[in-house]
Amino acid sequence: MASSVSEIADVVLKRRNILEYICEYQPDKRTVVENLPESRPTVDRAIRELEDHDLVERTDGVCKPTYTGIIACELCEDFQDSFKMLTETGAELASLPLDAELDTSVFLDGDVFHPPDYAPYETIEPMDEEIRGGEELVAVSEVLIPHINTILEQGMIDDVDVTLLVNDEVLDVLLENQPDSIIPHIESGDAVYRGIDVSRYSLFLIDGEVLYTGIYSQTNHLSSVIRNTNSQAIQWAKDHISGLREGATLLTV
């Protein structure tokens, strides 16, 4: 009888280190015992369980993963990486409202950056460099941070396409304090939107391929930034930005 999803998940999580070792080395049982800290009885039980769920098979004494076992091992690694990212951003995420709408794909295959926890905000160098090298830049933010200024500067270059979506407060600050940086974009026909409604996070999409997601503390300090290139996260960002556009106001001269 085929194993249920919960049964496979349980055995993979329970026997993860042994499954990973078998996937990488395809050893015999003795080699597993010699190179892992588990006792021989534990290894025996683990291999039997992995075999029972068609994750591992033994041929002439050699333990080999099935294709299902390889995929299960990779999924487990993704699961661990995602939860590692949750621990790195946990404090900020815990303070987000329940309607924040961040997609889980944002936490897959990403890198986390932590800006200094004091003002004035400093740019995150990898993000700043990618923005300066981009040709199609989209920024969604309810907080004014230096990266918005970088995007506006890039937008003054003829072959760089800029879309800016901000809340009314950020736009008012830009119009009052930095009219020379924002008004030319509105006059040139760049897509500048006001009145967006997001919940303490920012999105920066570069060339439709790289996504930076900024997460704010309860005091609106940019506490964590996640860089992501996986296709699910990129597609979610595109769809989410499209939805925000529909509810915002496009500024025209």
Coordinates of C-alpha atoms in Angstrom, one line a residue:
M1 CA 0.0 0.0 0.0
A2 CA 1.3 3.4 -0.9
S3 CA 2.6 5.6 1.9
S4 CA 0.5 8.7 2.8
V5 CA 2.0 12.2 2.6
S6 CA 2.2 12.5 6.3
E7 CA 4.0 9.2 6.6
I8 CA 6.6 10.1 4.0
A9 CA 7.1 13.5 5.6
D10 CA 7.5 12.0 9.1
V11 CA 10.1 9.5 8.0
V12 CA 12.1 12.0 5.9
L13 CA 12.3 14.5 8.8
K14 CA 13.1 11.7 11.3
R15 CA 15.7 10.0 9.1
R16 CA 16.9 13.1 7.2
N17 CA 20.7 12.8 7.9
I18 CA 20.8 9.1 6.9
L19 CA 18.7 9.7 3.7
E20 CA 21.0 12.6 2.8
Y21 CA 24.1 10.4 3.3
I22 CA 22.7 7.6 1.2
C23 CA 21.7 10.1 -1.6
E24 CA 25.2 11.5 -1.7
Y25 CA 27.4 8.4 -1.3
Q26 CA 25.2 5.3 -2.0
P27 CA 27.1 3.4 0.7
D28 CA 26.7 0.0 2.2
K29 CA 25.2 -0.2 5.7
R30 CA 28.5 -0.6 7.4
T31 CA 29.8 2.6 5.9
V32 CA 26.7 4.5 7.1
V33 CA 27.4 3.2 10.7
E34 CA 31.1 4.2 10.5
N35 CA 30.5 7.7 9.2
L36 CA 27.4 8.8 11.1
P37 CA 26.9 9.2 14.9
E38 CA 23.9 6.9 15.0
S39 CA 24.2 3.4 16.4
R40 CA 23.9 0.3 14.2
P41 CA 20.4 -0.6 15.5
T42 CA 19.3 3.0 14.7
V43 CA 20.8 2.8 11.2
D44 CA 19.1 -0.6 10.7
R45 CA 15.7 0.8 11.7
A46 CA 16.2 3.9 9.6
I47 CA 17.1 2.0 6.5
R48 CA 14.2 -0.3 6.9
E49 CA 11.8 2.6 7.3
L50 CA 13.2 4.4 4.3
E51 CA 12.9 1.1 2.3
D52 CA 9.3 0.6 3.5
H53 CA 8.4 4.0 2.1
D54 CA 10.2 3.4 -1.2
L55 CA 12.8 6.1 -0.5
V56 CA 15.8 3.8 -0.4
E57 CA 16.5 0.4 -1.9
R58 CA 19.3 -2.1 -1.3
T59 CA 21.1 -4.0 -4.1
D60 CA 23.9 -6.4 -3.2
G61 CA 24.3 -4.7 0.1
V62 CA 24.5 -1.2 -1.3
C63 CA 22.0 1.4 -0.2
K64 CA 20.7 3.6 -3.0
P65 CA 18.1 6.3 -3.1
T66 CA 15.1 5.9 -5.3
Y67 CA 14.1 8.8 -7.4
T68 CA 11.4 9.5 -4.9
G69 CA 14.0 9.5 -2.2
I70 CA 16.2 12.0 -4.0
I71 CA 13.2 14.4 -4.5
A72 CA 12.2 13.9 -0.9
C73 CA 15.7 14.8 0.3
E74 CA 15.8 17.9 -1.8
L75 CA 12.4 19.0 -0.6
C76 CA 13.5 18.5 3.0
E77 CA 16.6 20.7 2.3
D78 CA 14.3 23.4 0.9
F79 CA 12.1 23.1 4.0
Q80 CA 15.1 23.5 6.3
D81 CA 16.4 26.5 4.3
S82 CA 13.0 28.2 4.4
F83 CA 12.7 27.7 8.2
K84 CA 16.3 29.0 8.6
M85 CA 15.2 32.2 6.9
L86 CA 12.1 32.3 9.2
T87 CA 14.4 32.3 12.2
E88 CA 16.5 35.1 10.6
T89 CA 13.4 37.3 10.0
G90 CA 11.2 35.9 12.8
A91 CA 10.9 39.1 14.9
E92 CA 9.9 41.2 12.0
L93 CA 7.5 38.6 10.6
A94 CA 5.8 38.1 14.0
S95 CA 4.9 41.8 14.1
L96 CA 3.3 41.9 10.6
P97 CA -0.5 42.1 10.5
L98 CA -2.4 38.9 9.4
D99 CA -3.3 40.5 6.1
A100 CA 0.3 41.2 5.1
E101 CA -0.1 38.8 2.1
L102 CA 3.6 37.9 1.7
D103 CA 3.8 34.7 -0.3
T104 CA 5.6 31.8 1.1
S105 CA 7.8 31.6 -2.0
V106 CA 9.6 34.7 -0.8
F107 CA 11.2 32.5 1.8
L108 CA 12.6 29.9 -0.7
D109 CA 16.2 30.0 -1.9
G110 CA 16.7 33.5 -0.6
D111 CA 19.4 35.5 1.1
V112 CA 18.8 37.7 4.1
F113 CA 20.4 41.1 4.8
H114 CA 20.0 43.1 8.0
P115 CA 20.5 46.9 7.6
P116 CA 21.9 48.8 10.6
D117 CA 19.3 49.3 13.3
Y118 CA 19.6 53.0 13.5
A119 CA 18.8 56.0 11.3
P120 CA 19.7 57.3 8.8
Y121 CA 19.0 54.3 6.6
E122 CA 22.0 53.0 4.7
T123 CA 21.8 51.3 1.3
I124 CA 22.3 47.5 1.1
E125 CA 25.3 47.3 -1.2
P126 CA 24.3 44.2 -3.3
M127 CA 20.8 45.6 -3.7
D128 CA 22.1 49.1 -4.6
E129 CA 24.5 47.6 -7.2
E130 CA 21.7 45.5 -8.9
I131 CA 19.4 48.5 -9.0
R132 CA 22.1 50.6 -10.6
G133 CA 22.7 47.9 -13.2
G134 CA 19.0 47.3 -13.9
E135 CA 17.0 48.5 -16.9
E136 CA 13.5 47.8 -15.6
L137 CA 12.9 48.8 -12.0
V138 CA 9.8 48.5 -9.9
A139 CA 9.6 49.8 -6.3
V140 CA 6.7 49.3 -3.9
S141 CA 7.1 51.0 -0.5
E142 CA 5.2 52.7 2.3
V143 CA 8.5 54.0 3.8
L144 CA 11.0 56.3 2.2
I145 CA 14.4 54.6 2.1
P146 CA 17.6 55.4 0.1
H147 CA 16.9 52.7 -2.5
I148 CA 13.9 54.7 -3.7
N149 CA 16.3 57.6 -4.4
T150 CA 18.6 55.2 -6.2
I151 CA 15.8 54.0 -8.4
L152 CA 14.7 57.6 -9.1
E153 CA 18.3 58.5 -10.1
Q154 CA 18.4 55.5 -12.4
G155 CA 15.1 56.5 -13.9
M156 CA 16.7 59.7 -15.2
I157 CA 18.7 57.5 -17.7
D158 CA 16.8 57.3 -21.0
D159 CA 16.9 53.5 -21.3
V160 CA 15.9 52.7 -17.8
D161 CA 12.2 52.1 -17.2
V162 CA 10.9 52.9 -13.7
T163 CA 7.6 52.1 -12.0
L164 CA 7.1 53.5 -8.5
L165 CA 4.2 52.7 -6.2
V166 CA 4.1 54.5 -2.9
N167 CA 1.6 55.5 -0.2
D168 CA 0.5 59.1 0.0
E169 CA 2.8 60.0 2.9
V170 CA 6.0 58.9 0.9
L171 CA 4.8 60.8 -2.2
D172 CA 4.1 64.0 -0.2
V173 CA 7.6 63.8 1.3
L174 CA 9.1 63.4 -2.1
L175 CA 7.1 66.2 -3.6
E176 CA 7.9 68.6 -0.7
N177 CA 11.6 67.7 -0.1
Q178 CA 12.8 66.2 -3.4
P179 CA 10.7 67.7 -6.2
D180 CA 13.6 67.6 -8.6
S181 CA 13.9 63.8 -8.2
I182 CA 10.2 62.9 -8.5
I183 CA 8.5 65.5 -10.7
P184 CA 10.6 64.7 -13.8
H185 CA 9.4 61.1 -13.6
I186 CA 5.8 62.2 -13.4
E187 CA 6.3 64.6 -16.3
S188 CA 8.2 62.1 -18.4
G189 CA 5.3 59.6 -18.2
D190 CA 7.1 57.1 -16.0
A191 CA 4.5 55.0 -14.0
V192 CA 4.3 56.7 -10.6
Y193 CA 1.4 55.6 -8.5
R194 CA 0.1 56.9 -5.2
G195 CA -2.3 55.5 -2.6
I196 CA -1.0 52.0 -2.3
D197 CA -2.0 49.9 0.7
V198 CA 0.8 47.5 1.9
S199 CA 1.6 46.3 5.4
R200 CA 5.1 47.2 6.6
Y201 CA 7.0 45.7 3.7
S202 CA 8.5 46.9 0.4
L203 CA 9.1 45.1 -2.9
F204 CA 11.9 46.0 -5.3
L205 CA 11.8 44.0 -8.6
I206 CA 14.8 44.4 -10.9
D207 CA 14.5 43.4 -14.6
G208 CA 11.7 41.0 -13.7
E209 CA 14.3 38.6 -12.4
V210 CA 15.5 39.7 -8.9
L211 CA 13.2 40.5 -6.0
Y212 CA 14.2 42.3 -2.8
T213 CA 11.6 42.2 -0.1
G214 CA 12.0 44.6 2.7
I215 CA 10.3 43.9 6.1
Y216 CA 9.8 46.7 8.7
S217 CA 9.6 46.7 12.4
Q218 CA 6.7 48.1 14.3
T219 CA 8.5 51.4 14.3
N220 CA 8.8 51.3 10.5
H221 CA 12.5 50.6 10.6
L222 CA 13.8 48.4 7.7
S223 CA 14.9 45.4 9.7
S224 CA 15.3 42.6 7.2
V225 CA 15.7 42.4 3.4
I226 CA 15.3 39.1 1.5
R227 CA 16.9 38.7 -1.9
N228 CA 15.2 36.1 -4.1
T229 CA 15.3 34.9 -7.7
N230 CA 13.1 31.8 -7.6
S231 CA 10.4 31.8 -10.3
Q232 CA 7.5 31.4 -7.8
A233 CA 8.5 34.5 -5.9
I234 CA 9.1 36.6 -9.0
Q235 CA 5.7 35.6 -10.4
W236 CA 4.0 36.3 -7.1
A237 CA 5.6 39.8 -7.0
K238 CA 4.5 40.6 -10.6
D239 CA 0.9 39.5 -9.8
H240 CA 0.9 41.4 -6.5
I241 CA 2.3 44.5 -8.1
S242 CA -0.3 44.3 -10.8
G243 CA -3.1 44.1 -8.2
L244 CA -1.6 47.1 -6.3
R245 CA -1.6 49.2 -9.5
E246 CA -5.3 48.5 -10.0
G247 CA -6.1 50.0 -6.6
A248 CA -3.7 53.0 -6.8
T249 CA -3.8 56.3 -8.6
L250 CA -1.5 56.8 -11.6
L251 CA -0.1 60.4 -11.6
T252 CA -0.1 62.4 -14.8
V253 CA 0.7 65.9 -15.6

